[in-house]
Coordinates of C-alpha atoms in Angstrom, one line a residue:
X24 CA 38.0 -52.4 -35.1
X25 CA 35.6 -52.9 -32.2
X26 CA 32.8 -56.0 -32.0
X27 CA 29.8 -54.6 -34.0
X28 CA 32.0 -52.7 -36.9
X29 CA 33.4 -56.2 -37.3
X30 CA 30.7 -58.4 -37.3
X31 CA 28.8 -59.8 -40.4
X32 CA 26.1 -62.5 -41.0
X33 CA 26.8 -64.2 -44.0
X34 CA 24.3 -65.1 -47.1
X35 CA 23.8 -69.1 -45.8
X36 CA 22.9 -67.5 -42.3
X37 CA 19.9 -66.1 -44.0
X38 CA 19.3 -69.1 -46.4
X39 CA 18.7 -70.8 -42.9
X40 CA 16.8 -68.2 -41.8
X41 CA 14.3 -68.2 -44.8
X42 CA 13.8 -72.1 -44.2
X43 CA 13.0 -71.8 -40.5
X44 CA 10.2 -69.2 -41.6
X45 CA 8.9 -71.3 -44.3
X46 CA 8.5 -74.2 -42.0
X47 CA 6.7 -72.0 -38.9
X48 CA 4.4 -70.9 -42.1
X49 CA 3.5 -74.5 -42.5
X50 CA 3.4 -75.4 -39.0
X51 CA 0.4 -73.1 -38.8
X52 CA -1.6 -76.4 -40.2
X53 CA 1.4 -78.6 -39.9
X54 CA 2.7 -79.0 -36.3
X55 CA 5.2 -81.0 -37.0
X56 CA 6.5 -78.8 -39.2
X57 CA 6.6 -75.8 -36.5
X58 CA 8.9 -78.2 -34.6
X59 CA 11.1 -78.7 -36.9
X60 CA 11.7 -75.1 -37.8
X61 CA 12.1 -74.4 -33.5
X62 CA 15.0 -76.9 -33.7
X63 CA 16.7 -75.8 -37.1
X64 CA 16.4 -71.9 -35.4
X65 CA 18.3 -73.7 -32.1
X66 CA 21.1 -75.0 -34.0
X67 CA 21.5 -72.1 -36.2
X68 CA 21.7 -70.2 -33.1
X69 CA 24.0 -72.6 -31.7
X70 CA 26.1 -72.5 -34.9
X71 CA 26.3 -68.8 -34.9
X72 CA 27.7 -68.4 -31.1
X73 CA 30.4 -71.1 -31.7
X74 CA 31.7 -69.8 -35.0
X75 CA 31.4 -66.2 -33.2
X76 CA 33.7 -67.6 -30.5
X77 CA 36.0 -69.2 -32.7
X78 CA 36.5 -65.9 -34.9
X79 CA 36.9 -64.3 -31.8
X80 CA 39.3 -66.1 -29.5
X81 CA 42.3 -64.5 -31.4
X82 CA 43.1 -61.0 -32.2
X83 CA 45.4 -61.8 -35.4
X84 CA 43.4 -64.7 -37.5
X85 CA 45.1 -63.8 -40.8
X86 CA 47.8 -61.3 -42.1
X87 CA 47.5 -60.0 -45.7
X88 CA 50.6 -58.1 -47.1
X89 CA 50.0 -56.7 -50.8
X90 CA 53.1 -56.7 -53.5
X91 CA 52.8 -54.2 -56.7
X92 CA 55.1 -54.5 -59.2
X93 CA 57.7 -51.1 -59.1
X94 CA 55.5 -50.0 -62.6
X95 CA 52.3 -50.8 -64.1
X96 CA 52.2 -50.9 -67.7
X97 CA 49.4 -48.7 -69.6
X98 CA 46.4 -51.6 -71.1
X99 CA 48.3 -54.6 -70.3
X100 CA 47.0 -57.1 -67.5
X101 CA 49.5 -56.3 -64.5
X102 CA 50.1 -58.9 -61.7
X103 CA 49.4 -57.7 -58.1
X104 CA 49.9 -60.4 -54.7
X105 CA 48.6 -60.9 -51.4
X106 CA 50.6 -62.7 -48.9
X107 CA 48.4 -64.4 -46.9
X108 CA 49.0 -66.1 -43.5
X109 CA 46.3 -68.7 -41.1
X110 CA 47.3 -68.2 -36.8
X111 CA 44.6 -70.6 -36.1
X112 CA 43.7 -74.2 -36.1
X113 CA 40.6 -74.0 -38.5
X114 CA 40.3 -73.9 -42.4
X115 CA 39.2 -70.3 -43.1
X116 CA 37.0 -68.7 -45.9
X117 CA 37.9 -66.0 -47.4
X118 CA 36.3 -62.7 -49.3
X119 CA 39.0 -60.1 -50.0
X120 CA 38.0 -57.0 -51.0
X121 CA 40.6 -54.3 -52.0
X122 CA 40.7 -50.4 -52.1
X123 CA 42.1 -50.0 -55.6
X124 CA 42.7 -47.1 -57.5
X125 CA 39.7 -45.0 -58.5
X126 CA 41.4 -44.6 -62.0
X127 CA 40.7 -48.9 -62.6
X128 CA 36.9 -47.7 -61.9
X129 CA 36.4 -51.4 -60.2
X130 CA 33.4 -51.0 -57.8
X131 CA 32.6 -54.5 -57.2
X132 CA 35.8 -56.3 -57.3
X133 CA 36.5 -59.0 -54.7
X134 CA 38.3 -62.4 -54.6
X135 CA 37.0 -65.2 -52.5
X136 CA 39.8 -68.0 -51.6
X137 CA 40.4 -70.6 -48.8
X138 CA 42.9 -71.2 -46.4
X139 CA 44.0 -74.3 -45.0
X140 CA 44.5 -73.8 -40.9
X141 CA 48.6 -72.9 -40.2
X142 CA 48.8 -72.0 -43.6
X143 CA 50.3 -69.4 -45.8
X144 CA 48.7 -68.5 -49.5
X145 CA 49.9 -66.1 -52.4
X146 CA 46.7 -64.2 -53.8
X147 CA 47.3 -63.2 -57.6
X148 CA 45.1 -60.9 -59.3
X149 CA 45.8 -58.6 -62.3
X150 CA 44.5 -55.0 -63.0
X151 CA 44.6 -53.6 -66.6
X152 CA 45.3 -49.7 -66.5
X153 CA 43.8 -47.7 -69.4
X154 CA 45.4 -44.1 -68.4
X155 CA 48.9 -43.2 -67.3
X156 CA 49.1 -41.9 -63.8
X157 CA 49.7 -42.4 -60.8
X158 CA 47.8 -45.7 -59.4
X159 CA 47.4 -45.5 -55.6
X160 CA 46.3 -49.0 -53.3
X161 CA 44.5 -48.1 -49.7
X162 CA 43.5 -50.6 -47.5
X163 CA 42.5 -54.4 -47.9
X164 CA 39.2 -55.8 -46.2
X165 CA 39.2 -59.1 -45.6
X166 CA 36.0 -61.6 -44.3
X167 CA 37.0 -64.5 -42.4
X168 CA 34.3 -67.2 -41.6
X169 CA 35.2 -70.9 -40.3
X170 CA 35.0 -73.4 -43.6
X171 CA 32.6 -76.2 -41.9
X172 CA 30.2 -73.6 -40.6
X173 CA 30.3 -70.2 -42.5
X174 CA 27.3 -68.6 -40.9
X175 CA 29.3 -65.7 -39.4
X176 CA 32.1 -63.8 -41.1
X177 CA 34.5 -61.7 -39.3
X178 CA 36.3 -58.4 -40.8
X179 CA 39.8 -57.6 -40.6
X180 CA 41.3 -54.3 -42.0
X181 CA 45.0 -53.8 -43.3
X182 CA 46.4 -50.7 -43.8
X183 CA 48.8 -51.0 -46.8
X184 CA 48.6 -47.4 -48.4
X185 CA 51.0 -47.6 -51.4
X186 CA 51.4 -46.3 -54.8
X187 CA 52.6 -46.8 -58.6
X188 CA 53.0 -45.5 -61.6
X189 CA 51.5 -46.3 -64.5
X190 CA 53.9 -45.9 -67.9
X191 CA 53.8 -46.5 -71.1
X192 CA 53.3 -50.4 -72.3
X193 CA 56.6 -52.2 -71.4
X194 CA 55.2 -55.6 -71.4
X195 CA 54.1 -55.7 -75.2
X196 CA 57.8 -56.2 -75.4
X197 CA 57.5 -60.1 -74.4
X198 CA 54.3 -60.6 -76.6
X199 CA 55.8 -58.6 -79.9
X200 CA 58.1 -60.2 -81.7
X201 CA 60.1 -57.3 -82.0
X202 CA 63.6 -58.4 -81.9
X203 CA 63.0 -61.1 -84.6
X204 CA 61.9 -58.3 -86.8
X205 CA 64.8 -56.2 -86.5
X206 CA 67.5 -58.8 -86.2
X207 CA 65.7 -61.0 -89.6
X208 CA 66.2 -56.9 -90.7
X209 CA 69.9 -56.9 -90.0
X210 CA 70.9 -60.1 -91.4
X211 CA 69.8 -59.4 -94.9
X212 CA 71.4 -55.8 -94.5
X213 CA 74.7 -56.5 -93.4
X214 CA 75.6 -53.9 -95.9
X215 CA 73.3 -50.9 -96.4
X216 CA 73.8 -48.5 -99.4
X217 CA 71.9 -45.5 -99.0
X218 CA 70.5 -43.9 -102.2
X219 CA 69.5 -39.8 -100.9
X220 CA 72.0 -37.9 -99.4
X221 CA 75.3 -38.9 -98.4
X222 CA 77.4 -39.1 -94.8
X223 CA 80.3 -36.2 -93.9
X224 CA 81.8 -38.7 -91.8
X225 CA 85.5 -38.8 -93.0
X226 CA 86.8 -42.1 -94.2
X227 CA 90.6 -41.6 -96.0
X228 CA 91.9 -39.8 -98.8
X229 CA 92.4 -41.9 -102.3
X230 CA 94.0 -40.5 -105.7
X231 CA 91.3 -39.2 -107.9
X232 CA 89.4 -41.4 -110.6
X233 CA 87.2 -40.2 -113.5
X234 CA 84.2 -40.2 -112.3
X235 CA 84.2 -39.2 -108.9
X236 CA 82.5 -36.5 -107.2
X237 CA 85.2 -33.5 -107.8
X238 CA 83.5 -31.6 -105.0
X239 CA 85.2 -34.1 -102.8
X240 CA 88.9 -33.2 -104.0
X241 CA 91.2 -32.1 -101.6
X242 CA 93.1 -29.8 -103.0
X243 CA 95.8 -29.1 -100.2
X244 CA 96.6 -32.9 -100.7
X245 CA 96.3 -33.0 -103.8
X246 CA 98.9 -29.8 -104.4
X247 CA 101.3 -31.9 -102.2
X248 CA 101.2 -35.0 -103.9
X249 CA 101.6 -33.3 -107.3
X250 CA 98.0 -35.0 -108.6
X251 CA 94.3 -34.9 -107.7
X252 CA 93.3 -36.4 -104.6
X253 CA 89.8 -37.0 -102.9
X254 CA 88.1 -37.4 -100.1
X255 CA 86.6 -40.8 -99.4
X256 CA 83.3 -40.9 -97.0
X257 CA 81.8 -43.6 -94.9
X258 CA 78.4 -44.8 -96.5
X259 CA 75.8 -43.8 -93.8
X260 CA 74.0 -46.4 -91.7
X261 CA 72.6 -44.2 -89.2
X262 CA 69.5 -43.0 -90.4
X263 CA 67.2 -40.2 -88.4
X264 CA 63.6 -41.2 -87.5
X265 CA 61.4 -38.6 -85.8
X266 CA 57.9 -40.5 -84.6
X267 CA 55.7 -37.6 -84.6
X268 CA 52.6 -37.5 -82.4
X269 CA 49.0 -35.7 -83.3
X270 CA 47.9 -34.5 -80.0
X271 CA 44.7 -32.9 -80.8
X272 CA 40.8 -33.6 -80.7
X273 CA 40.9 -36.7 -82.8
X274 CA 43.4 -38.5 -80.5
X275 CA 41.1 -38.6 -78.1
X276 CA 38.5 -41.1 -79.5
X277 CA 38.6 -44.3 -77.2
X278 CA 38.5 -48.0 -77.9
X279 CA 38.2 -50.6 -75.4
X280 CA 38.6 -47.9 -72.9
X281 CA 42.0 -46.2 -74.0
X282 CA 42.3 -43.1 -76.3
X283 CA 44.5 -43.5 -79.5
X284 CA 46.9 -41.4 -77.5
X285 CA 47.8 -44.4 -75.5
X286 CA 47.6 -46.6 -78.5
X287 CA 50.0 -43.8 -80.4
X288 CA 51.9 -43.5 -77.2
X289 CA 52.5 -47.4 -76.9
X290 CA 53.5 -47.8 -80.2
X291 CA 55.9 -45.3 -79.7
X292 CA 57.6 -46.9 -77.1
X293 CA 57.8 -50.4 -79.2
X294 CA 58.8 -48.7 -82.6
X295 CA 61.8 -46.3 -80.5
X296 CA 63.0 -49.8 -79.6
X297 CA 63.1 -51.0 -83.2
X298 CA 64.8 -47.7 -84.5
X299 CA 67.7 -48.6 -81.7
X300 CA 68.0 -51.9 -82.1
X301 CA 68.4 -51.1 -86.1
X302 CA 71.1 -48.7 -85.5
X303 CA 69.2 -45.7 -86.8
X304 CA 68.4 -42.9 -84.4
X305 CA 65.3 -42.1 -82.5
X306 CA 63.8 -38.8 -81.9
X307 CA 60.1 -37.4 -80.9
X308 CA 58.1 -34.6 -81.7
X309 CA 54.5 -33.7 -80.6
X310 CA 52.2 -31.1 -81.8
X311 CA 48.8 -29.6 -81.2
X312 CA 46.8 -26.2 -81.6
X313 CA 48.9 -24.4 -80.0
X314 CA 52.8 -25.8 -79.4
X315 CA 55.2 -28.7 -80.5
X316 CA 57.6 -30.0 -78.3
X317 CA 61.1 -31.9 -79.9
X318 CA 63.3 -34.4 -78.8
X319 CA 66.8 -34.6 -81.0
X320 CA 67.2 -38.0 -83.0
X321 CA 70.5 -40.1 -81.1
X322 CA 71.6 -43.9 -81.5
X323 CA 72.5 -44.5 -77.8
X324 CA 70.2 -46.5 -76.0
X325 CA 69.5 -44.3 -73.3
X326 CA 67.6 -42.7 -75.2
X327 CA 64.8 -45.5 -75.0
X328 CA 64.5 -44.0 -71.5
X329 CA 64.5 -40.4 -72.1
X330 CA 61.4 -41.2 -74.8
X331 CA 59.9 -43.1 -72.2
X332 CA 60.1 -40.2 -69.8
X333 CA 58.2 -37.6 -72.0
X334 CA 55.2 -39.9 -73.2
X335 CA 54.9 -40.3 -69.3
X336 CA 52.7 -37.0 -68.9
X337 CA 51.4 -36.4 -73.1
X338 CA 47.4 -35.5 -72.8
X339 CA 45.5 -34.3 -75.7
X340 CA 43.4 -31.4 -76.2
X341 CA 39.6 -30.7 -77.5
X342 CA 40.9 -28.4 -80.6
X343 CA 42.4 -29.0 -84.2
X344 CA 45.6 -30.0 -84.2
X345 CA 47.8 -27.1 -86.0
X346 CA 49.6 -29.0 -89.1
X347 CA 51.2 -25.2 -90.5
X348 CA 52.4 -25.0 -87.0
X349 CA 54.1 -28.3 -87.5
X350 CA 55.7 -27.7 -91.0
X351 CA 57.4 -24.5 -89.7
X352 CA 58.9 -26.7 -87.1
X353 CA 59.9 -29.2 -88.9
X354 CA 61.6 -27.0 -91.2
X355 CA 63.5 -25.4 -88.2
X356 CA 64.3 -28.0 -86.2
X357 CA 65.2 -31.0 -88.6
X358 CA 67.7 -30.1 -90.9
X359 CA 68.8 -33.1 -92.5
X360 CA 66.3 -35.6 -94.5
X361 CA 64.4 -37.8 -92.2
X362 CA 62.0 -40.2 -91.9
X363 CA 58.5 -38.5 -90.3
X364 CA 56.0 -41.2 -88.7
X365 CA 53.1 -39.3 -87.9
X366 CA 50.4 -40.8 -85.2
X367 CA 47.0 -38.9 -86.3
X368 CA 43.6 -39.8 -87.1
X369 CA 41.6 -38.0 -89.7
X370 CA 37.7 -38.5 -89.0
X371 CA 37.3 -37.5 -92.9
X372 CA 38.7 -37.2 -96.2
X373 CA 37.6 -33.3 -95.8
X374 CA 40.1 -33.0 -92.9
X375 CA 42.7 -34.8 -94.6
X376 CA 42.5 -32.1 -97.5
X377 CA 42.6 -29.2 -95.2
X378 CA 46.1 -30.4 -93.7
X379 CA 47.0 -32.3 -97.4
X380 CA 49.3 -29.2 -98.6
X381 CA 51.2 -29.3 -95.1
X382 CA 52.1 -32.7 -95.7
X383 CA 52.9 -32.5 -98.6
X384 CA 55.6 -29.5 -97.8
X385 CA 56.8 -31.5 -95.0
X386 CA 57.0 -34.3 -98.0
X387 CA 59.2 -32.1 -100.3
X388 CA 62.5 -32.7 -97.3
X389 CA 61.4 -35.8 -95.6
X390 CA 60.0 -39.1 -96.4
X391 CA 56.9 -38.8 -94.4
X392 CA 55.0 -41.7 -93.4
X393 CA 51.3 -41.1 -92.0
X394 CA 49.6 -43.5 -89.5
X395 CA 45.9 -43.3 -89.0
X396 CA 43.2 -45.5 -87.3
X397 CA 40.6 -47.9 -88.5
X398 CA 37.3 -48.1 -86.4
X399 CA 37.2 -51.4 -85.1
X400 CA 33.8 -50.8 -83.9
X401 CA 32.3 -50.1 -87.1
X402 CA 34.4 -53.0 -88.3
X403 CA 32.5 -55.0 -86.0
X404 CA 28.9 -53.4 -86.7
X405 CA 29.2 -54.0 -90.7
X406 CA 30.4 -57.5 -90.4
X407 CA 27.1 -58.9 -88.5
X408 CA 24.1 -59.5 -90.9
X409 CA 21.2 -57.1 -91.1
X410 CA 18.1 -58.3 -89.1
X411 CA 15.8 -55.4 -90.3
X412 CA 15.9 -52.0 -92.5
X413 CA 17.2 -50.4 -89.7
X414 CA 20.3 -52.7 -89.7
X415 CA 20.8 -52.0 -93.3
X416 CA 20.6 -48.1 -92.6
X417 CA 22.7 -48.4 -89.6
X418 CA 25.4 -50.8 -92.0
X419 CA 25.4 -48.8 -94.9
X420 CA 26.3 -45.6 -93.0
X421 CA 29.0 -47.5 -91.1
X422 CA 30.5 -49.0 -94.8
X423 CA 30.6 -45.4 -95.6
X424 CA 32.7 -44.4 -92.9
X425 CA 34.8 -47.2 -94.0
X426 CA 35.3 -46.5 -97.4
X427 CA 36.9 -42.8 -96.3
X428 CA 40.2 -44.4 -95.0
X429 CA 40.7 -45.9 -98.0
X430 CA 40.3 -42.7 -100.3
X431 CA 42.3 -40.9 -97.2
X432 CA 45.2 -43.8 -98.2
X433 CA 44.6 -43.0 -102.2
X434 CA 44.8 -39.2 -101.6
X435 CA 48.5 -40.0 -99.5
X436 CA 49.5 -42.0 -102.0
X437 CA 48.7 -39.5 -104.9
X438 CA 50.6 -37.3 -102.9
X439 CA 53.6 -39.0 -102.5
X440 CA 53.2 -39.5 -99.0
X441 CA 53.3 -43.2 -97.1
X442 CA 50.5 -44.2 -95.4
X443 CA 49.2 -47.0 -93.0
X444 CA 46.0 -47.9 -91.9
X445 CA 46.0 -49.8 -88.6
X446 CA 43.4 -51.5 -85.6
X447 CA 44.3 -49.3 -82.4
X448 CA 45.4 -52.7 -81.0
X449 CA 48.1 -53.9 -84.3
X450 CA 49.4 -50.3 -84.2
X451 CA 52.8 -51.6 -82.7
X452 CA 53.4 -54.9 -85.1
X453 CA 52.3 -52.8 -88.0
X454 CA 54.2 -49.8 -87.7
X455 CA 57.5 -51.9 -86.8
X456 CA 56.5 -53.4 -90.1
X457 CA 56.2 -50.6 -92.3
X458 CA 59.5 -49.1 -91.2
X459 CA 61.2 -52.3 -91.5
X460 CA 59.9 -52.3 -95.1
X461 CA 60.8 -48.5 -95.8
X462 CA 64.1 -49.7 -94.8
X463 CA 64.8 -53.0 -96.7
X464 CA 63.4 -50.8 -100.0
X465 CA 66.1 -48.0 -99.0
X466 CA 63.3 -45.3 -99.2
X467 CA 65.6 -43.1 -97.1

């Protein structure tokens, strides 16, 4: 970077500047005062050329090497470093300015910092992601000026073109207390009884007693042994849980700058971690307008991954999501009873009716829990007092908006059908908390 790209006045070079033309405006009837502005302007000049010289007399002044983390997690505040490093004798000031990612939208963003002379610095600054992606870093600017002076600033360029991808949240995992949940969960289920349905897992064969099932008597044993004898199953533990994501128009609202997509997505990830660590097994189906997409319910724990994997790349759509689409799949697909957590959103109780007799078909196989949003804005709006009529207008409209969860929850309910009204941002916590108390009442 050649002499004149490089160079930069800085702001207290043109505070001085503005002084020394205040005081030749006085020394018009002041003389003194012209004087005195003649020798501030000589200094300044002075002041300039030996910074200028000082910037100059090296080629390296600094070195600046960036860190990312291998992944950035989707709306969490992500740590990124800069290694910094002083080659010369002087104290240095420092404005760092960074080509991040146009997906951060960060237009003025800089960091100013000093640096003691022979000395090396770490730089920490976080980025908060709201879309999944891939993030890429360019180059990092940095302005160098001398501490004491600070009327000159010198630019140095780094080329550090790198790039990361953004995932699903992974670091709600350290603020969640997630594994307290499901371990409190397993010590006061050490023995689970399950009330629908029954295991095929084979256990051992026992002599018949009144009262036992006698569609599980064995009769080739039992014509051996000269008297009835049965088969014995396991009880099951293993329960399957298919988290079922809405991705049509009304996942695409936003709050605090990510859709409920990303909220749905993010909850996923936290309540796939719950089913594992419970035993049960964790499977994922998606559904809009036009297709679903499955993913079989397993136990093992690489499957944590695999769910991880296919939220990477999920966007929604601008139509109605298809619920008759997603019965017949259900029906096809998942044969045995299930518990169905569905991520949606229904912006009325009208569009809850229209899908209402889809549910509840779904309802008559599965135990079907539906998740749906509350508005923290409006939240927000009604809870500040009305200044004028407008206020009251604007409140009374929002309280009606408010109301329609809770008749969307009554019409569930009516139906037979779990529901759970959640904040974007408690959608983790409170769905880990539903399906921990589904499973303590043995609901499946």
């Amino acid at each position: 970077m050649n002499f004149f790209q490089s160079f930069y006045l800085t702001s207290r070079t043109f505070m001085v500047l503005g002084i020394c033309i205040a005081l030749f405006s006085v020394g018009l009837v002041f003389t003194p005062a012209f004087v005195l502005g003649q020798l501030l302007l000589w200094l300044l000049m002075i002041a300039v050329l030996a910074e200028t010289i000082m910037l100059y007399s090296k080629q390296q002044l600094i070195t600046s090497t960036r860190i990312l983390p291998n992944r950035l997690s989707n709306g969490d505040e992500n740590q990124i470093e800069l290694q910094l490093k002083n080659y010369v004798n002087s104290p240095l000031n420092l404005t760092i300015y960074e080509d991040l990612p146009d997906l951060l939208q960060l237009r003025t963003w800089n960091l100013k910092l000093s640096l003691n002379k022979l000395a090396q610095h770490k730089a920490i600054y976080k980025v908060r992601p709201t879309q999944r992606g891939i993030y890429t870093w360019e180059h990092t600017h940095v302005l160098c000026s001398v501490s004491f002076l600070a009327f000159t600033a010198r630019k140095m360029k780094f080329e550090g073109l790198s790039s990361v991808s953004c995932y699903p949240s992974f670091e709600q995992f350290k603020k969640l207390p997630i594994h307290a949940l499901t371990s409190s969960y397993a010590e006061t289920n050490t023995t689970h009884i399950r009330k629908i349905g029954q295991s095929l897992e084979f256990e051992q064969i026992k002599d018949y007693i009144s009262g036992d099932n006698y569609r599980h008597i064995n009769w080739k044993a039992s014509a051996k042994q000269g008297r009835l004898m049965l088969n014995q199953y396991q009880a099951e533990r293993s329960q399957d849980i298919y988290i079922v994501i809405d991705m049509g128009r009304s996942m695409k609202m936003p709050f605090k700058q990510q859709t409920l997509l990303d909220y749905a997505i993010n909850g996923t990830i936290a309540l796939t971690k719950s089913i594992l660590d419970v035993k049960d097994k964790a499977g994922l189906i998606t559904f809009s307008s036009k297709n679903c997409s499955y993913l079989p319910a397993r136990s093992e724990y690489k499957q944590f991954g695999i769910v991880n994997d296919q939220l990477y790349n999920l966007t929604t759509d601008f139509l109605e999501s298809d619920f008759e689409r997603l019965y017949k799949f259900v029906r096809v697909k998942v044969r045995q009873r299930s518990l169905l957590i569905i991520f949606t959103n229904f912006d009325s109780i009208n569009s809850l009716k229209r899908n209402l007799q889809y549910l509840k078909a779904i309802a008559k196989y599965h135990l079907v829990l539906v998740v749906f949003f509350e508005n923290t804005e409006i939240v927000e709006l009604v809870s500040e007092p009305a200044g004028n009529l407008r206020d009251i207008y604007t409140k009374t409209i929002g309280k009606h908006f408010l109301s329609q969860n809770h008749l969307i929850l009554k019409e569930l309910v009516k139906a037979g059908i779990q529901g759970l009204i959640t904040q974007p941002h408690l959608l983790s916590i409170s769905a880990i908390n539903k399906y921990i108390q589904i499973k303590k009442k043995q609901m499946i």
